[in-house]
Amino acid sequence: MRSLPSRADVVDGVERRAGRVLGRALPVVEPLWRVAVDGTLVVGEQETPTWVTEPATATIVRHVRDDSRYYSVLDRDGPPRVRVESRTPFERVDCSLLNGKLARDVRVVGQFETSDGTETHVQRFADLDRERFDGEAEIPVSFRLDSPATAGLLTVESTTRRNRFATVATRAYDRLSERDFEPRRSVSLTHPSLGTDADGPLVLLVSVDTLRFDAREQCGALLDALGDDAFVPDEPRTQGFWTAPAHGSLFTGVHPGDHGYVGWLDENRDSQIHPDLVTLPEFLADHHYRCSAAVSHTRVLPESGFGRGFHRFRFDDMSDWVGRPVDAATTVDRVLDWMATDRRAGQDRAFYFVHLFDPHFPYLPPLDRYDVGDVEFGAIEAYHRTIAEVADDPDRGYLEQLRSDLPVSQETVKILQGYYAQAVDYTAEQVTRLVEGLKRLDRFDDALVIVTGDHGEEFGERGFYLHTSLGDANVRPFLAVKPPADSSLSPQDPVDHLDVLPTVARELGVDPPAQCQGRAWHDDPPSGPRVTERISPDCYNVAVEDERLKAIFTFEGDFPRRPTAEQVDAGPVAEEYYRLAEVRQHPHEVQQVSPSDAYRAELLAVAREFARSTPVVDRWEEERGASPTPSQETAARLRRLGYR
C-alpha cells in the first residue's frame, strides 16, 4: 500500500509545477516579475576563509533587480548559521541580511567566546516591508564586543509571511531549471568580516583600463598627491595583452597560461580564473581584511572568478561615453563612501579594488571637455571597423597586422590620441580624489596605494592598434606605487604585475600563496630575461627580452592553452627582434634587427622552455597523481566593444 505524500512533498511538487508553468511564460512574465520580486542569481562558489569553520563554502550571487550588486552568501540547508574561529582576537563582526521578502521578523544571535567568558548579542529586525529591501537590497548587521573574542557562532532566526501564494510563487520562480537561482529561504546571511587590532596597511589597488606608460604626462596632479615617497618604475610590465588575462595575473600572481582566464572559448562559453588559485582578495580576507570592489567592465566580474574574497562588489557598466550615466566619477564616489563607512566602523584592515574604464576606446572624455558636435564619429567607427575586421578573424589576426599596413588614417589616429589624453587627464583627476579622500580620513600615510594600467594601448606602433600585441606600447603600462609609512618597500626595475600579490603579502609579514611566480618589491630584482605571453585564438606569442633586445616569437596556438609540444617543436611561424633603446626613442619608427645565430638560439630556447611549461595547477595535480580538474565554465555575458 502506497503511503500518502507528506506535506513537504506536496509543497515541493506544487513549486516545481508552478516553476514549469512560469518557465513557459517567462518571456512575458519575467519583466513584470522582476518589478514584484526581490531575488538573487547564483554566479559561482568559493571556499570560505580559514577562520570560517562552518560552512566550508560560500555562494556568490547577483541581485536580480539590480544586477550591479554581488554578494557572498553563507547559506546552509537550514537557517543561516556561521561559525568562526580565529587565531587573531577580534572585537567586531560585520555582515548583512539578504532576501528578506519572505520574512516578517528576523533575529540574529551572536555568541562569542571572549577573554572574559561568553558574550551573547542579539539584533532584531521587525516588520521587514518591501520598501526596505527594494531600496537597500541588504540590511547591515554589526556586533561590537565588550572583550576580544577568538570564536563565535552567528545564527539567524526568522518568521515567514502568512501569504502562502506569494511564498510558493516566489520559490517556484527561483527554481526554474534554466535559471540557476538560489532556492530561497526566508533570509540569507552574507560573508562576515572580523574587526581586529592586527597590524596591516590599508591596500588600495586602482586599475585603469588601457593606461599607457607615457600617460604619466597627464598624471602630474595624481603623482603630486601620492607624494615624494611614491615611485614610478621605468620598466613595468603587465602579463596580459588585454583586460581579461591582465587582471587574472594581477589577482593571482601567475601568467595567463597558468590562471586560464584568456577570453571566450566559443560563442557561448567563457573562461575564468582557475578555482584552485588563490586570488588577492581571498588572500586578504583570510587575513581579516574587509574587501571591496567597484568595477566598470564585464571582464572583471565574479562570473569570471573576481568575486572570490570580496565582502562588497559593485559593477557599474560604463558602455556609454556620450551620455555617461556612469563613469570614473561614479565609481570613485562609491568607493569614497565605503571608505568613510569603514573608517567610522573602525575597519582599518581594508582592501579596495577599483577598476576604471574611461580611457578605453572610443576614448571620449566627459562632454564638458569637448564639443560633441565636433566629434568625428564616422572616422571613429571606421577606425574600429577596419581594425576589428582583421583582429577578430582567427585566420588573419596578428600575422596580417604584422605583415601589412592597415588602411588607418593617421589624421584619425591623432584625433583619437587627443581624446585619449583628455580621457586620461579626467580619470587621473578622479583617482586623485581617491587619494585625497584617504588623506581626509587620516588613512593615507599607512596605506599601500598602487595605481596601474591593466595594459597599454597601441596607436600604430609596429602596425598594431588598440591592445593587440606584446609590443611595449601595450605591455608597458603606467604604474605608480606609494608604500606605507616606515615600509622597507623600495622597488627596483624590472617590476611586474605578477609581483603585486607577493608584495602585499610581505607588507602583512606573511608568505604569499605557493602559486606566485613574481617577487616582493622589497627584494632585489631577479636576473635573467623577462617573458610575457599572448594566448589568443589566432596564434600564440611569447616575448623574451633582456638588456639589449626584445624578441617576439609567434607559434601556432592551442587556444585556450599554451601550444602543444609538437607546435613548439615545429618552431615559430614568425620572429621579431627589436633593440630596446630604439623602441624607447622612436616607437613608431623602430626597425627589426637580425641577431647572431647564437643569440637567436639563446632567446628562442627561453621562449620554447616557457611555452612548454605546464600550468601550475596541472603540476599540482600531477604531483598528487591525479588528472587535472577542468575549470568551471560560466554563463556567457554580452560582448562589449568587440571583445572576444
PDB file of N, CA and C in Angstrom, residues 118-191:
ATOM      1  N   THR A 118      31.691  34.021  27.869  1.00  0.00           N
ATOM      2  CA  THR A 118      30.798  34.017  26.714  1.00  0.00           C
ATOM      3  C   THR A 118      29.973  35.302  26.673  1.00  0.00           C
ATOM      4  N   GLU A 119      29.988  35.962  25.503  1.00  0.00           N
ATOM      5  CA  GLU A 119      29.133  37.124  25.274  1.00  0.00           C
ATOM      6  C   GLU A 119      28.051  36.751  24.277  1.00  0.00           C
ATOM      7  N   THR A 120      26.819  37.152  24.563  1.00  0.00           N
ATOM      8  CA  THR A 120      25.711  36.929  23.641  1.00  0.00           C
ATOM      9  C   THR A 120      25.140  38.278  23.220  1.00  0.00           C
ATOM     10  N   HIS A 121      25.030  38.460  21.908  1.00  0.00           N
ATOM     11  CA  HIS A 121      24.471  39.695  21.354  1.00  0.00           C
ATOM     12  C   HIS A 121      23.320  39.329  20.427  1.00  0.00           C
ATOM     13  N   VAL A 122      22.287  40.135  20.421  1.00  0.00           N
ATOM     14  CA  VAL A 122      21.104  39.878  19.598  1.00  0.00           C
ATOM     15  C   VAL A 122      20.714  41.163  18.874  1.00  0.00           C
ATOM     16  N   GLN A 123      20.418  41.023  17.585  1.00  0.00           N
ATOM     17  CA  GLN A 123      19.836  42.134  16.828  1.00  0.00           C
ATOM     18  C   GLN A 123      18.533  41.658  16.220  1.00  0.00           C
ATOM     19  N   ARG A 124      17.493  42.479  16.361  1.00  0.00           N
ATOM     20  CA  ARG A 124      16.163  42.129  15.860  1.00  0.00           C
ATOM     21  C   ARG A 124      15.755  43.100  14.762  1.00  0.00           C
ATOM     22  N   PHE A 125      15.089  42.546  13.732  1.00  0.00           N
ATOM     23  CA  PHE A 125      14.567  43.352  12.634  1.00  0.00           C
ATOM     24  C   PHE A 125      13.108  42.943  12.436  1.00  0.00           C
ATOM     25  N   ALA A 126      12.192  43.832  12.763  1.00  0.00           N
ATOM     26  CA  ALA A 126      10.759  43.519  12.731  1.00  0.00           C
ATOM     27  C   ALA A 126      10.084  44.218  11.561  1.00  0.00           C
ATOM     28  N   ASP A 127       8.982  43.597  11.098  1.00  0.00           N
ATOM     29  CA  ASP A 127       8.150  44.174  10.037  1.00  0.00           C
ATOM     30  C   ASP A 127       8.989  44.576   8.827  1.00  0.00           C
ATOM     31  N   LEU A 128       9.682  43.606   8.260  1.00  0.00           N
ATOM     32  CA  LEU A 128      10.527  43.873   7.096  1.00  0.00           C
ATOM     33  C   LEU A 128       9.650  44.086   5.868  1.00  0.00           C
ATOM     34  N   ASP A 129       9.362  45.315   5.564  1.00  0.00           N
ATOM     35  CA  ASP A 129       8.470  45.602   4.448  1.00  0.00           C
ATOM     36  C   ASP A 129       9.240  45.598   3.135  1.00  0.00           C
ATOM     37  N   ARG A 130       8.477  45.601   2.056  1.00  0.00           N
ATOM     38  CA  ARG A 130       9.072  45.516   0.734  1.00  0.00           C
ATOM     39  C   ARG A 130       9.967  46.704   0.438  1.00  0.00           C
ATOM     40  N   GLU A 131       9.556  47.881   0.848  1.00  0.00           N
ATOM     41  CA  GLU A 131      10.322  49.070   0.509  1.00  0.00           C
ATOM     42  C   GLU A 131      11.744  49.009   1.066  1.00  0.00           C
ATOM     43  N   ARG A 132      11.883  48.447   2.238  1.00  0.00           N
ATOM     44  CA  ARG A 132      13.209  48.428   2.859  1.00  0.00           C
ATOM     45  C   ARG A 132      14.188  47.623   2.025  1.00  0.00           C
ATOM     46  N   PHE A 133      13.755  46.463   1.547  1.00  0.00           N
ATOM     47  CA  PHE A 133      14.663  45.642   0.765  1.00  0.00           C
ATOM     48  C   PHE A 133      14.774  46.134  -0.667  1.00  0.00           C
ATOM     49  N   ASP A 134      13.699  46.688  -1.221  1.00  0.00           N
ATOM     50  CA  ASP A 134      13.798  47.221  -2.566  1.00  0.00           C
ATOM     51  C   ASP A 134      14.797  48.367  -2.622  1.00  0.00           C
ATOM     52  N   GLY A 135      14.784  49.212  -1.605  1.00  0.00           N
ATOM     53  CA  GLY A 135      15.653  50.371  -1.616  1.00  0.00           C
ATOM     54  C   GLY A 135      17.095  50.043  -1.285  1.00  0.00           C
ATOM     55  N   GLU A 136      17.324  49.125  -0.368  1.00  0.00           N
ATOM     56  CA  GLU A 136      18.674  48.878   0.111  1.00  0.00           C
ATOM     57  C   GLU A 136      19.231  47.517  -0.308  1.00  0.00           C
ATOM     58  N   ALA A 137      18.349  46.562  -0.626  1.00  0.00           N
ATOM     59  CA  ALA A 137      18.732  45.208  -1.036  1.00  0.00           C
ATOM     60  C   ALA A 137      19.394  44.410   0.069  1.00  0.00           C
ATOM     61  N   GLU A 138      19.862  45.070   1.100  1.00  0.00           N
ATOM     62  CA  GLU A 138      20.508  44.372   2.207  1.00  0.00           C
ATOM     63  C   GLU A 138      20.321  45.184   3.485  1.00  0.00           C
ATOM     64  N   ILE A 139      20.398  44.490   4.596  1.00  0.00           N
ATOM     65  CA  ILE A 139      20.332  45.140   5.903  1.00  0.00           C
ATOM     66  C   ILE A 139      21.616  44.820   6.642  1.00  0.00           C
ATOM     67  N   PRO A 140      22.404  45.842   7.012  1.00  0.00           N
ATOM     68  CA  PRO A 140      23.669  45.577   7.713  1.00  0.00           C
ATOM     69  C   PRO A 140      23.439  45.050   9.121  1.00  0.00           C
ATOM     70  N   VAL A 141      24.293  44.118   9.527  1.00  0.00           N
ATOM     71  CA  VAL A 141      24.298  43.558  10.881  1.00  0.00           C
ATOM     72  C   VAL A 141      25.695  43.765  11.446  1.00  0.00           C
ATOM     73  N   SER A 142      25.783  44.313  12.645  1.00  0.00           N
ATOM     74  CA  SER A 142      27.092  44.584  13.225  1.00  0.00           C
ATOM     75  C   SER A 142      27.058  44.321  14.722  1.00  0.00           C
ATOM     76  N   PHE A 143      28.054  43.570  15.196  1.00  0.00           N
ATOM     77  CA  PHE A 143      28.207  43.309  16.625  1.00  0.00           C
ATOM     78  C   PHE A 143      29.519  43.918  17.100  1.00  0.00           C
ATOM     79  N   ARG A 144      29.458  44.709  18.173  1.00  0.00           N
ATOM     80  CA  ARG A 144      30.651  45.248  18.824  1.00  0.00           C
ATOM     81  C   ARG A 144      30.795  44.542  20.169  1.00  0.00           C
ATOM     82  N   LEU A 145      31.936  43.882  20.369  1.00  0.00           N
ATOM     83  CA  LEU A 145      32.119  43.057  21.561  1.00  0.00           C
ATOM     84  C   LEU A 145      32.746  43.872  22.687  1.00  0.00           C
ATOM     85  N   ASP A 146      32.420  43.487  23.899  1.00  0.00           N
ATOM     86  CA  ASP A 146      32.998  44.152  25.071  1.00  0.00           C
ATOM     87  C   ASP A 146      34.439  43.721  25.314  1.00  0.00           C
ATOM     88  N   SER A 147      34.769  42.483  24.922  1.00  0.00           N
ATOM     89  CA  SER A 147      36.114  41.944  25.112  1.00  0.00           C
ATOM     90  C   SER A 147      36.532  41.204  23.845  1.00  0.00           C
ATOM     91  N   PRO A 148      37.838  41.108  23.547  1.00  0.00           N
ATOM     92  CA  PRO A 148      38.293  40.384  22.355  1.00  0.00           C
ATOM     93  C   PRO A 148      37.854  38.918  22.398  1.00  0.00           C
ATOM     94  N   ALA A 149      37.451  38.413  21.220  1.00  0.00           N
ATOM     95  CA  ALA A 149      36.998  37.025  21.105  1.00  0.00           C
ATOM     96  C   ALA A 149      37.880  36.272  20.127  1.00  0.00           C
ATOM     97  N   THR A 150      37.889  34.951  20.256  1.00  0.00           N
ATOM     98  CA  THR A 150      38.619  34.096  19.327  1.00  0.00           C
ATOM     99  C   THR A 150      37.702  33.114  18.610  1.00  0.00           C
ATOM    100  N   ALA A 151      36.438  33.050  19.017  1.00  0.00           N
ATOM    101  CA  ALA A 151      35.488  32.145  18.382  1.00  0.00           C
ATOM    102  C   ALA A 151      34.090  32.727  18.527  1.00  0.00           C
ATOM    103  N   GLY A 152      33.214  32.325  17.602  1.00  0.00           N
ATOM    104  CA  GLY A 152      31.853  32.820  17.671  1.00  0.00           C
ATOM    105  C   GLY A 152      30.927  32.019  16.787  1.00  0.00           C
ATOM    106  N   LEU A 153      29.646  32.146  17.055  1.00  0.00           N
ATOM    107  CA  LEU A 153      28.612  31.467  16.285  1.00  0.00           C
ATOM    108  C   LEU A 153      27.498  32.469  16.002  1.00  0.00           C
ATOM    109  N   LEU A 154      27.187  32.647  14.708  1.00  0.00           N
ATOM    110  CA  LEU A 154      26.076  33.505  14.298  1.00  0.00           C
ATOM    111  C   LEU A 154      24.951  32.624  13.789  1.00  0.00           C
ATOM    112  N   THR A 155      23.737  32.846  14.275  1.00  0.00           N
ATOM    113  CA  THR A 155      22.562  32.126  13.792  1.00  0.00           C
ATOM    114  C   THR A 155      21.478  33.141  13.459  1.00  0.00           C
ATOM    115  N   VAL A 156      20.659  32.782  12.469  1.00  0.00           N
ATOM    116  CA  VAL A 156      19.576  33.656  12.027  1.00  0.00           C
ATOM    117  C   VAL A 156      18.254  32.924  12.225  1.00  0.00           C
ATOM    118  N   GLU A 157      17.348  33.574  12.928  1.00  0.00           N
ATOM    119  CA  GLU A 157      16.010  33.028  13.149  1.00  0.00           C
ATOM    120  C   GLU A 157      15.011  33.980  12.497  1.00  0.00           C
ATOM    121  N   SER A 158      14.034  33.433  11.790  1.00  0.00           N
ATOM    122  CA  SER A 158      13.077  34.301  11.100  1.00  0.00           C
ATOM    123  C   SER A 158      11.704  33.661  11.058  1.00  0.00           C
ATOM    124  N   THR A 159      10.692  34.500  10.959  1.00  0.00           N
ATOM    125  CA  THR A 159       9.318  34.049  10.723  1.00  0.00           C
ATOM    126  C   THR A 159       8.904  34.523   9.346  1.00  0.00           C
ATOM    127  N   THR A 160       8.203  33.662   8.622  1.00  0.00           N
ATOM    128  CA  THR A 160       7.838  33.978   7.244  1.00  0.00           C
ATOM    129  C   THR A 160       6.497  34.688   7.181  1.00  0.00           C
ATOM    130  N   ARG A 161       6.227  35.266   6.050  1.00  0.00           N
ATOM    131  CA  ARG A 161       4.946  35.939   5.841  1.00  0.00           C
ATOM    132  C   ARG A 161       3.818  34.911   5.766  1.00  0.00           C
ATOM    133  N   ARG A 162       2.612  35.383   6.022  1.00  0.00           N
ATOM    134  CA  ARG A 162       1.471  34.468   6.030  1.00  0.00           C
ATOM    135  C   ARG A 162       0.943  34.190   4.624  1.00  0.00           C
ATOM    136  N   ASN A 163       1.326  34.979   3.633  1.00  0.00           N
ATOM    137  CA  ASN A 163       0.792  34.835   2.284  1.00  0.00           C
ATOM    138  C   ASN A 163       1.434  33.629   1.608  1.00  0.00           C
ATOM    139  N   ARG A 164       0.750  32.475   1.679  1.00  0.00           N
ATOM    140  CA  ARG A 164       1.309  31.245   1.136  1.00  0.00           C
ATOM    141  C   ARG A 164       1.430  31.299  -0.386  1.00  0.00           C
ATOM    142  N   PHE A 165       0.486  31.982  -1.059  1.00  0.00           N
ATOM    143  CA  PHE A 165       0.571  32.052  -2.515  1.00  0.00           C
ATOM    144  C   PHE A 165       1.850  32.772  -2.942  1.00  0.00           C
ATOM    145  N   ALA A 166       2.127  33.910  -2.296  1.00  0.00           N
ATOM    146  CA  ALA A 166       3.326  34.664  -2.644  1.00  0.00           C
ATOM    147  C   ALA A 166       4.580  33.847  -2.350  1.00  0.00           C
ATOM    148  N   THR A 167       4.552  33.104  -1.242  1.00  0.00           N
ATOM    149  CA  THR A 167       5.708  32.295  -0.872  1.00  0.00           C
ATOM    150  C   THR A 167       5.968  31.206  -1.904  1.00  0.00           C
ATOM    151  N   VAL A 168       4.925  30.445  -2.275  1.00  0.00           N
ATOM    152  CA  VAL A 168       5.081  29.356  -3.238  1.00  0.00           C
ATOM    153  C   VAL A 168       5.472  29.899  -4.605  1.00  0.00           C
ATOM    154  N   ALA A 169       4.826  30.997  -5.034  1.00  0.00           N
ATOM    155  CA  ALA A 169       5.127  31.556  -6.350  1.00  0.00           C
ATOM    156  C   ALA A 169       6.561  32.061  -6.423  1.00  0.00           C
ATOM    157  N   THR A 170       7.025  32.706  -5.371  1.00  0.00           N
ATOM    158  CA  THR A 170       8.388  33.222  -5.351  1.00  0.00           C
ATOM    159  C   THR A 170       9.401  32.092  -5.415  1.00  0.00           C
ATOM    160  N   ARG A 171       9.176  31.051  -4.615  1.00  0.00           N
ATOM    161  CA  ARG A 171      10.104  29.921  -4.632  1.00  0.00           C
ATOM    162  C   ARG A 171      10.058  29.185  -5.964  1.00  0.00           C
ATOM    163  N   ALA A 172       8.876  29.104  -6.570  1.00  0.00           N
ATOM    164  CA  ALA A 172       8.769  28.452  -7.869  1.00  0.00           C
ATOM    165  C   ALA A 172       9.596  29.192  -8.911  1.00  0.00           C
ATOM    166  N   TYR A 173       9.504  30.495  -8.878  1.00  0.00           N
ATOM    167  CA  TYR A 173      10.287  31.301  -9.817  1.00  0.00           C
ATOM    168  C   TYR A 173      11.779  31.067  -9.608  1.00  0.00           C
ATOM    169  N   ASP A 174      12.190  30.987  -8.367  1.00  0.00           N
ATOM    170  CA  ASP A 174      13.594  30.776  -8.050  1.00  0.00           C
ATOM    171  C   ASP A 174      14.098  29.429  -8.549  1.00  0.00           C
ATOM    172  N   ARG A 175      13.202  28.470  -8.703  1.00  0.00           N
ATOM    173  CA  ARG A 175      13.630  27.110  -9.004  1.00  0.00           C
ATOM    174  C   ARG A 175      13.496  26.749 -10.474  1.00  0.00           C
ATOM    175  N   LEU A 176      13.257  27.737 -11.328  1.00  0.00           N
ATOM    176  CA  LEU A 176      13.205  27.451 -12.753  1.00  0.00           C
ATOM    177  C   LEU A 176      14.509  26.775 -13.175  1.00  0.00           C
ATOM    178  N   SER A 177      14.371  25.621 -13.822  1.00  0.00           N
ATOM    179  CA  SER A 177      15.554  24.817 -14.083  1.00  0.00           C
ATOM    180  C   SER A 177      16.559  25.542 -14.972  1.00  0.00           C
ATOM    181  N   GLU A 178      16.080  26.338 -15.931  1.00  0.00           N
ATOM    182  CA  GLU A 178      17.004  27.001 -16.830  1.00  0.00           C
ATOM    183  C   GLU A 178      17.605  28.263 -16.233  1.00  0.00           C
ATOM    184  N   ARG A 179      17.131  28.668 -15.052  1.00  0.00           N
ATOM    185  CA  ARG A 179      17.686  29.821 -14.361  1.00  0.00           C
ATOM    186  C   ARG A 179      18.295  29.339 -13.053  1.00  0.00           C
ATOM    187  N   ASP A 180      19.570  29.523 -12.892  1.00  0.00           N
ATOM    188  CA  ASP A 180      20.258  28.969 -11.729  1.00  0.00           C
ATOM    189  C   ASP A 180      20.072  29.870 -10.508  1.00  0.00           C
ATOM    190  N   PHE A 181      18.808  29.954 -10.049  1.00  0.00           N
ATOM    191  CA  PHE A 181      18.528  30.767  -8.877  1.00  0.00           C
ATOM    192  C   PHE A 181      18.814  29.989  -7.606  1.00  0.00           C
ATOM    193  N   GLU A 182      19.267  30.726  -6.599  1.00  0.00           N
ATOM    194  CA  GLU A 182      19.450  30.130  -5.281  1.00  0.00           C
ATOM    195  C   GLU A 182      18.075  29.831  -4.692  1.00  0.00           C
ATOM    196  N   PRO A 183      17.751  28.562  -4.336  1.00  0.00           N
ATOM    197  CA  PRO A 183      16.465  28.282  -3.694  1.00  0.00           C
ATOM    198  C   PRO A 183      16.288  29.161  -2.468  1.00  0.00           C
ATOM    199  N   ARG A 184      15.231  29.918  -2.439  1.00  0.00           N
ATOM    200  CA  ARG A 184      15.092  30.961  -1.443  1.00  0.00           C
ATOM    201  C   ARG A 184      14.642  30.437  -0.090  1.00  0.00           C
ATOM    202  N   ARG A 185      15.350  30.878   0.917  1.00  0.00           N
ATOM    203  CA  ARG A 185      14.891  30.678   2.284  1.00  0.00           C
ATOM    204  C   ARG A 185      14.282  31.989   2.742  1.00  0.00           C
ATOM    205  N   SER A 186      13.867  32.049   3.975  1.00  0.00           N
ATOM    206  CA  SER A 186      13.232  33.275   4.429  1.00  0.00           C
ATOM    207  C   SER A 186      14.209  34.434   4.467  1.00  0.00           C
ATOM    208  N   VAL A 187      15.512  34.142   4.657  1.00  0.00           N
ATOM    209  CA  VAL A 187      16.508  35.201   4.692  1.00  0.00           C
ATOM    210  C   VAL A 187      17.881  34.574   4.498  1.00  0.00           C
ATOM    211  N   SER A 188      18.835  35.343   3.985  1.00  0.00           N
ATOM    212  CA  SER A 188      20.201  34.864   3.771  1.00  0.00           C
ATOM    213  C   SER A 188      21.178  35.749   4.534  1.00  0.00           C
ATOM    214  N   LEU A 189      22.356  35.197   4.807  1.00  0.00           N
ATOM    215  CA  LEU A 189      23.391  35.909   5.544  1.00  0.00           C
ATOM    216  C   LEU A 189      24.636  36.000   4.672  1.00  0.00           C
ATOM    217  N   THR A 190      25.205  37.202   4.576  1.00  0.00           N
ATOM    218  CA  THR A 190      26.393  37.374   3.751  1.00  0.00           C
ATOM    219  C   THR A 190      27.661  37.004   4.524  1.00  0.00           C
ATOM    220  N   HIS A 191      28.720  36.875   3.761  1.00  0.00           N
ATOM    221  CA  HIS A 191      30.050  36.565   4.266  1.00  0.00           C
ATOM    222  C   HIS A 191      30.455  37.608   5.315  1.00  0.00           C
TER     223      HIS A 191
END
